[in-house]
mmCIF file of C-alpha atoms in Angstrom:
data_model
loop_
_atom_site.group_PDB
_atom_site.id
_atom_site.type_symbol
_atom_site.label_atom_id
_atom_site.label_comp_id
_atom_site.label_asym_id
_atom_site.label_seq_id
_atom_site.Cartn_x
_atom_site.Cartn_y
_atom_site.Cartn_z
ATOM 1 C CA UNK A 1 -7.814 -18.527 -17.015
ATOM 2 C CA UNK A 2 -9.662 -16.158 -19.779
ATOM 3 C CA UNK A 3 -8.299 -13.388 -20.993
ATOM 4 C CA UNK A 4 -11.632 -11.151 -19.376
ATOM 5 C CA UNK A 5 -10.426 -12.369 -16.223
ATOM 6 C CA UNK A 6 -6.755 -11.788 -16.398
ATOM 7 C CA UNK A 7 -7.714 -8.060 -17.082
ATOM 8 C CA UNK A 8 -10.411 -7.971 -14.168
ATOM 9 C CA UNK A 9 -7.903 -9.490 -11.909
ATOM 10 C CA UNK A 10 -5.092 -6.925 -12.707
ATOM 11 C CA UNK A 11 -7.364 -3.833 -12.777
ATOM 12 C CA UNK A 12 -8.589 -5.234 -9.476
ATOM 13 C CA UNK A 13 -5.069 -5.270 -8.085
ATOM 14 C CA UNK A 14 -4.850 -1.491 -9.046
ATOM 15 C CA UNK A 15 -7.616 -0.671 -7.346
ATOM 16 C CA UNK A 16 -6.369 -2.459 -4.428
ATOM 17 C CA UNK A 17 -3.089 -0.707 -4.585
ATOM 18 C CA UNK A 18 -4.585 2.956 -4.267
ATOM 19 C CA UNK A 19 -7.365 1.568 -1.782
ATOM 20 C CA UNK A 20 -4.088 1.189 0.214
ATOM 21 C CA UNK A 21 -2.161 3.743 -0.901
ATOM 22 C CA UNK A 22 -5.142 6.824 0.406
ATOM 23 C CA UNK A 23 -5.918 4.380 3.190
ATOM 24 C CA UNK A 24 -2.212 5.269 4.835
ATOM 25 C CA UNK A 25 -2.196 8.785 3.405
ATOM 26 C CA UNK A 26 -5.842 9.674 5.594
ATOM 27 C CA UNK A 27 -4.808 7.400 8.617
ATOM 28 C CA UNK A 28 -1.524 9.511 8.722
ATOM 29 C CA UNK A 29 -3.156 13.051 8.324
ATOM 30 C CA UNK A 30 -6.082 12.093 10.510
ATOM 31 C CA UNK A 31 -3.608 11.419 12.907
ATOM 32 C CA UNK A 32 -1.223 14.310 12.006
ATOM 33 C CA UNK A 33 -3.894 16.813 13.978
ATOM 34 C CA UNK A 34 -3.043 19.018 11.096
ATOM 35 C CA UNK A 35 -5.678 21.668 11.199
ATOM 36 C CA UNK A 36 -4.768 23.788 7.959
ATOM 37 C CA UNK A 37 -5.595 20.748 5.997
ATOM 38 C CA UNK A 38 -9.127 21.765 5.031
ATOM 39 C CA UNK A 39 -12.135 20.706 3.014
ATOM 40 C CA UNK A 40 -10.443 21.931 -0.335
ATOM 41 C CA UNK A 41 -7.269 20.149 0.234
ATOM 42 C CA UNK A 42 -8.746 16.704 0.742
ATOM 43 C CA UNK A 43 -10.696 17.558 -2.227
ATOM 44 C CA UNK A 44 -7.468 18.522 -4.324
ATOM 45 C CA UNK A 45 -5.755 15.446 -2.503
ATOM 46 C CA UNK A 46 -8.813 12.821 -3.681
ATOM 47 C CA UNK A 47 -8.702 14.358 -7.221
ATOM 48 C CA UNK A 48 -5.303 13.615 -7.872
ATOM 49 C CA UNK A 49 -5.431 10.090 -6.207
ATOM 50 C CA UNK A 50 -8.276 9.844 -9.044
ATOM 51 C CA UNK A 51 -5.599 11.136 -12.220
ATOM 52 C CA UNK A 52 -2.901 8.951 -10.600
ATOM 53 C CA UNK A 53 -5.631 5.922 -10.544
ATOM 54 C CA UNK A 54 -6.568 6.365 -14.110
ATOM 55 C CA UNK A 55 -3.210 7.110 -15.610
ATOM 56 C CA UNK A 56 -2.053 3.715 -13.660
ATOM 57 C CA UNK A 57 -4.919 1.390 -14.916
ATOM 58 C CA UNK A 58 -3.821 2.853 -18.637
ATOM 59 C CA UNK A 59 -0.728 2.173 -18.345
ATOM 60 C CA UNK A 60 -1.296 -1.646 -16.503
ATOM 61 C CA UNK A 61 -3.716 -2.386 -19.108
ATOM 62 C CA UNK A 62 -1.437 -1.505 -21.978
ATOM 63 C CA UNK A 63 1.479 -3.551 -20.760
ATOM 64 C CA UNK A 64 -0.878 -6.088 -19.655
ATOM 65 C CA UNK A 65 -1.706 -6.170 -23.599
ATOM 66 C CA UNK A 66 1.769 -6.317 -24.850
ATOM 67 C CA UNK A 67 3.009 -9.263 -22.517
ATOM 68 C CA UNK A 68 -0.312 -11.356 -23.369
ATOM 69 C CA UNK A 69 0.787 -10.603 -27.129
ATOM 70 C CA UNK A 70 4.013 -11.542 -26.408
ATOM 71 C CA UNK A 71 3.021 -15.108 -24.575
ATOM 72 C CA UNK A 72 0.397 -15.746 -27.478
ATOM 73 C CA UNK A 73 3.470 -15.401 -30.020
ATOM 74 C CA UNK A 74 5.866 -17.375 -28.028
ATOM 75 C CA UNK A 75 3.323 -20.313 -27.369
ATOM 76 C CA UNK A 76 2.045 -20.620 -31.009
ATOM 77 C CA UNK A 77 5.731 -19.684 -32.085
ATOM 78 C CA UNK A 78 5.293 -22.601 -34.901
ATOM 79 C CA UNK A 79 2.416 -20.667 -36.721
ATOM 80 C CA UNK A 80 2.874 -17.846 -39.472
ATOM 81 C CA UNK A 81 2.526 -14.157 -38.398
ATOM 82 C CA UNK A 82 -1.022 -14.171 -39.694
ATOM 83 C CA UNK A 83 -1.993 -17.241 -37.879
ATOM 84 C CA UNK A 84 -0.797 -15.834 -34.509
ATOM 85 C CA UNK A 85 -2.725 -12.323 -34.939
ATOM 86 C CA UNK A 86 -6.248 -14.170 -35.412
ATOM 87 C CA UNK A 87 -5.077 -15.898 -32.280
ATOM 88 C CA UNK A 88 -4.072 -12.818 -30.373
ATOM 89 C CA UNK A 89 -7.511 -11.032 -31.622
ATOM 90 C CA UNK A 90 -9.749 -14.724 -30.677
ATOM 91 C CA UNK A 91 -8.241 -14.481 -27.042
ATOM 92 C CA UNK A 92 -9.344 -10.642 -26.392
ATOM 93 C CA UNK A 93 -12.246 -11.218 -27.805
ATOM 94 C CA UNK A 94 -15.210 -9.468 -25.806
ATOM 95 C CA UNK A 95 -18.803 -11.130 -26.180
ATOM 96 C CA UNK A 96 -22.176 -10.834 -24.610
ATOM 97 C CA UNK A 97 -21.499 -13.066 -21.549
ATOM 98 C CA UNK A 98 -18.813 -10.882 -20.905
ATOM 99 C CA UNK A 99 -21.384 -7.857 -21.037
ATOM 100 C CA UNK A 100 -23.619 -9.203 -18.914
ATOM 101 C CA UNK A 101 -21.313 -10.453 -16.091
ATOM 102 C CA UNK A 102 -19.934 -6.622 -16.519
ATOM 103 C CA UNK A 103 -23.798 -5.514 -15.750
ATOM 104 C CA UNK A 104 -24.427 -7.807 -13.322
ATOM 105 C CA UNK A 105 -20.900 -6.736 -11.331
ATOM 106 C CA UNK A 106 -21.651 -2.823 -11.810
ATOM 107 C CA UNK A 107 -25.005 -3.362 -10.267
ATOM 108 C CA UNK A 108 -23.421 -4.787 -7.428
ATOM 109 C CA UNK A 109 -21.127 -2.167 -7.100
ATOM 110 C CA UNK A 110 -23.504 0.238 -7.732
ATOM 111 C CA UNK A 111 -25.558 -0.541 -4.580
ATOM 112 C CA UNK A 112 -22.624 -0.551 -2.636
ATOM 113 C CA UNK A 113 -21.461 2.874 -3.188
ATOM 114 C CA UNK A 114 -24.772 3.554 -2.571
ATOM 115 C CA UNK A 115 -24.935 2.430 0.960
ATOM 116 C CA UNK A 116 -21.694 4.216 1.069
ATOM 117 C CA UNK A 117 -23.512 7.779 0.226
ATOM 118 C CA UNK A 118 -25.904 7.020 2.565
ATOM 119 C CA UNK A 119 -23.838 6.528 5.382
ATOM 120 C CA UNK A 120 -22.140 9.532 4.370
ATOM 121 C CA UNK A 121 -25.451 11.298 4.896
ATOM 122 C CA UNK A 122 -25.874 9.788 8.186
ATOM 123 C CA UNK A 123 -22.657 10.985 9.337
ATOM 124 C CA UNK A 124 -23.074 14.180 8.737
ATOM 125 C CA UNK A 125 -26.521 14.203 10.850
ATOM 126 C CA UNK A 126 -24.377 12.855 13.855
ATOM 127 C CA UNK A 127 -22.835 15.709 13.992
ATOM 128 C CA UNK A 128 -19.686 14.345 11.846
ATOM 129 C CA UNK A 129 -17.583 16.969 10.052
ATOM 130 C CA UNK A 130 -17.897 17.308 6.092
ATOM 131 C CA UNK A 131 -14.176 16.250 5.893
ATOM 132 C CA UNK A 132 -15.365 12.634 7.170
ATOM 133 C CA UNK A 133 -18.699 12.673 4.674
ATOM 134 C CA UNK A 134 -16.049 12.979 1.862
ATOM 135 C CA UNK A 135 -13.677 10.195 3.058
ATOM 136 C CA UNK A 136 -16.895 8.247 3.655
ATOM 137 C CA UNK A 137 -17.717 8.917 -0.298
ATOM 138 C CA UNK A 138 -14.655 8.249 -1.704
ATOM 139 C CA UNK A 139 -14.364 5.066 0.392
ATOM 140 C CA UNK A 140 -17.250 3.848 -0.883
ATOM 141 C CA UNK A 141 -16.152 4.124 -4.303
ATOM 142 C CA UNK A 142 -12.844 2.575 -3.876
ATOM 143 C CA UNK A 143 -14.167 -0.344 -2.570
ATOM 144 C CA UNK A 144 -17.011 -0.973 -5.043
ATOM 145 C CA UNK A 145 -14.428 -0.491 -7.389
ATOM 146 C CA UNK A 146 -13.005 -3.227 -6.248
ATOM 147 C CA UNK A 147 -15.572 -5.541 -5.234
ATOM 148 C CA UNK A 148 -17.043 -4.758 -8.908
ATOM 149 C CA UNK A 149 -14.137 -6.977 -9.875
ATOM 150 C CA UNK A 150 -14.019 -9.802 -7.414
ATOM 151 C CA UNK A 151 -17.978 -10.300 -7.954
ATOM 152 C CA UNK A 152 -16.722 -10.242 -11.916
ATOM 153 C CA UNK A 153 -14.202 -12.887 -11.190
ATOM 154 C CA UNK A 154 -16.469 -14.741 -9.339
ATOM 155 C CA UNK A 155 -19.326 -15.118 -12.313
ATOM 156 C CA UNK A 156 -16.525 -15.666 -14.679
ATOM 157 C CA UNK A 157 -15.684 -18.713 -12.164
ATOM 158 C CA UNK A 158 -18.797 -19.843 -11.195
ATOM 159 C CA UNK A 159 -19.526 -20.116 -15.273
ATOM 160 C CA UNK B 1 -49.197 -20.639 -13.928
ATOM 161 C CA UNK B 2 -45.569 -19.507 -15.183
ATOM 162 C CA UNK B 3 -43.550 -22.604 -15.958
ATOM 163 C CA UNK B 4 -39.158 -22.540 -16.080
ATOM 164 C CA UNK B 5 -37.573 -23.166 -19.213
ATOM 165 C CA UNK B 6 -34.891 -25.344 -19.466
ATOM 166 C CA UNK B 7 -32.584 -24.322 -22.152
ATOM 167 C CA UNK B 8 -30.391 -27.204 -23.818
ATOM 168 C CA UNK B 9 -28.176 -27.576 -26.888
ATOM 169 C CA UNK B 10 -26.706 -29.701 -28.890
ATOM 170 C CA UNK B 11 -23.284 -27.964 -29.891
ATOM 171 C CA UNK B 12 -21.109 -30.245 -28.262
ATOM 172 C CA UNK B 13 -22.522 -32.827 -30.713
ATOM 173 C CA UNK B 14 -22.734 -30.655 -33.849
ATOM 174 C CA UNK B 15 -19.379 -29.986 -33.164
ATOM 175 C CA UNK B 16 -18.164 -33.825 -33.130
ATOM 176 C CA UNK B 17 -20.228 -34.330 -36.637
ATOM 177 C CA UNK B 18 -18.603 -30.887 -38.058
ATOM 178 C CA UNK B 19 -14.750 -32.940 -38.063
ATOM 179 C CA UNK B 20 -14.617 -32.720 -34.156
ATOM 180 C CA UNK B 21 -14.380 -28.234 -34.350
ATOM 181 C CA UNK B 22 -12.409 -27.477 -31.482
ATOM 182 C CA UNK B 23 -14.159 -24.727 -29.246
ATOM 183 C CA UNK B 24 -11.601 -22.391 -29.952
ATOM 184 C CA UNK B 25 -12.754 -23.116 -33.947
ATOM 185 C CA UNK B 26 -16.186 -22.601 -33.120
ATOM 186 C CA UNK B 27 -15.762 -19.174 -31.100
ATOM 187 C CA UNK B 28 -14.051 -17.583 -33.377
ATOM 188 C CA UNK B 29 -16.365 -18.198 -36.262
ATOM 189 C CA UNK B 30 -19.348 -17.346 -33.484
ATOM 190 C CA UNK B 31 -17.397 -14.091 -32.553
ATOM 191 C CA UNK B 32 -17.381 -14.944 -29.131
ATOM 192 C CA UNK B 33 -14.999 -16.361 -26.688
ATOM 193 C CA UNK B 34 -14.097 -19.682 -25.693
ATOM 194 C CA UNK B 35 -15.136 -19.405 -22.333
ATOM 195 C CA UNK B 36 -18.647 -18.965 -23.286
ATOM 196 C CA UNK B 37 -18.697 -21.824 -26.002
ATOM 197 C CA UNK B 38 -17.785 -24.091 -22.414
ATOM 198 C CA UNK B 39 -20.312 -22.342 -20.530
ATOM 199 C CA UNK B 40 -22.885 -22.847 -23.165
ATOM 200 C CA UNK B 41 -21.928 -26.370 -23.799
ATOM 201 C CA UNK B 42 -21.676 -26.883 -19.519
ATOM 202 C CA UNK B 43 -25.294 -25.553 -19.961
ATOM 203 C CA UNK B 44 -24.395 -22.622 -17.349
ATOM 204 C CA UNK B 45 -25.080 -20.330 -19.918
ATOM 205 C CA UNK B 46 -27.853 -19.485 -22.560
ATOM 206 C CA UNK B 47 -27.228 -17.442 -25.562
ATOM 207 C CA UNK B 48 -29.439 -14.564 -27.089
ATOM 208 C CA UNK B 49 -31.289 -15.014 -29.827
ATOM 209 C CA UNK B 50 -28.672 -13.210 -32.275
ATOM 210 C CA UNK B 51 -25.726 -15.582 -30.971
ATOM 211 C CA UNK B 52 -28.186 -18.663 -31.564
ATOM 212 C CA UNK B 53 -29.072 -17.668 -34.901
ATOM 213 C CA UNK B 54 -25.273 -16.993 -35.396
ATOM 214 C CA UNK B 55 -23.963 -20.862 -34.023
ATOM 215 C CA UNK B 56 -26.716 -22.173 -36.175
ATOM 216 C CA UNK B 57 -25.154 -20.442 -38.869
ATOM 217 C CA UNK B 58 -21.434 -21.686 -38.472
ATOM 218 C CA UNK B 59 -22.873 -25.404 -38.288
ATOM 219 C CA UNK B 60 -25.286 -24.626 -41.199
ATOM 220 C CA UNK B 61 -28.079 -26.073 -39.915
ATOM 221 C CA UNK B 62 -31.683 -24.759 -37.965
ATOM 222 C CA UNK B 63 -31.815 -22.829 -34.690
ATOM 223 C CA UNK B 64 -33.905 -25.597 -33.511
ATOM 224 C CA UNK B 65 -31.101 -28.391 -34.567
ATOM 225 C CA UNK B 66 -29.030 -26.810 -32.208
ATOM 226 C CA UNK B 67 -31.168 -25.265 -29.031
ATOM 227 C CA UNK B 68 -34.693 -26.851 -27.357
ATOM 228 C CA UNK B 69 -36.030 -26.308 -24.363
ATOM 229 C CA UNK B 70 -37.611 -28.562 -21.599
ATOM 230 C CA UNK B 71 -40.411 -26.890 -19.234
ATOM 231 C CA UNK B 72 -39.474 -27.878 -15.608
#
């Protein structure tokens, strides 16, 4: 497995992780019937689901970094120091396959999360309130967040 | 009428005749990863014209040495 799709795989898992995470959160206050939990709250809620998101795919990536450093050094533990950096750097190397598979993913995505707007939309001209448009939004995002990854996985596969 | 190209190569080759360079040699003098020197070589993949000119380059020899095409 390449390093491109050790890194899609784990940022994939992070997204997965707050899909599920906000998932039980809005199940349990849509349930909750709690009725001072407005508009702006779900906004503040969705906005700091975003900074913990970000912070956590930081911090993934950069011990996901470290521990592939570490596994390159131990395998190729025979080499000199010099040896085992141009193998660290050839491994994370990034390249125009990678690029395009990247483009080809986000387009994907893209669409998606379009669809995901547009439902949105169509919620709100049943008659749905503006609390379910956002949800609807967010949704959409999380989840062609994610499926931006598996479609990257599955190019990096299929080639 | 518009016709398919068929991109090949040769680098699996050029690479036997070059003191069998591994594809881990080969990417890193390409700049590129070893995933796509298998994908190129697999023929699942076909390089721009920079990375062409570039493998060329590390087997010293003419674009057209290393890529053809075949109209299908």
């Amino acid at each position: 497995m390449s390093y491109q799709e050790k890194r899609t795989i784990t940022s994939t898992v992070s997204g997965i992780v707050m899909l599920i995470a906000y998932s039980i959160f809005a199940i349990s206050k849509y349930n909750s019937d709690d009725t001072n939990f407005d508009l702006k709250d779900w906004a503040t809620t969705m906005l700091i689901f975003i900074g913990i998101g970000i912070v956590a795919i930081i911090i993934i990536q950069i011990v996901f970094h470290i521990l592939l450093s570490i596994s390159i050094a131990i395998r190729e533990h025979e080499r000199d120091d010099k040896e085992i950096e141009k193998r660290i750097k050839a491994e994370i190397v990034e390249d125009e396959r990678d690029n395009i598979i990247e483009m080809k993913a986000a387009r994907i995505s893209f669409m998606l999360t379009g669809i995901g707007f547009m439902i949105s939309l169509f919620l709100v001209v049943f008659n749905y309130s503006a609390i379910t448009m956002l949800n609807t939004i967010f949704f959409s995002f999380l989840i062609g967040s994610i499926l931006e990854g598996f479609i990257q996985i599955y190019y990096y596969r299929k080639s | 009428m518009k016709k398919n190209l068929k991109i090949q190569n040769n680098i699996r080759r050029l690479r036997f005749f070059a003191d069998e360079m591994t594809q881990q040699e080969l990417a890193f003098k390409a700049g590129i990863s070893r995933q796509t020197v298998i994908a190129m070589e697999a023929g699942k993949y076909s390089p721009s014209l920079e990375l062409a000119f570039r493998i060329a380059e590390v087997f010293k020899v003419d674009i057209t040495e290393v890529f053809s095409y075949k109209k299908i």
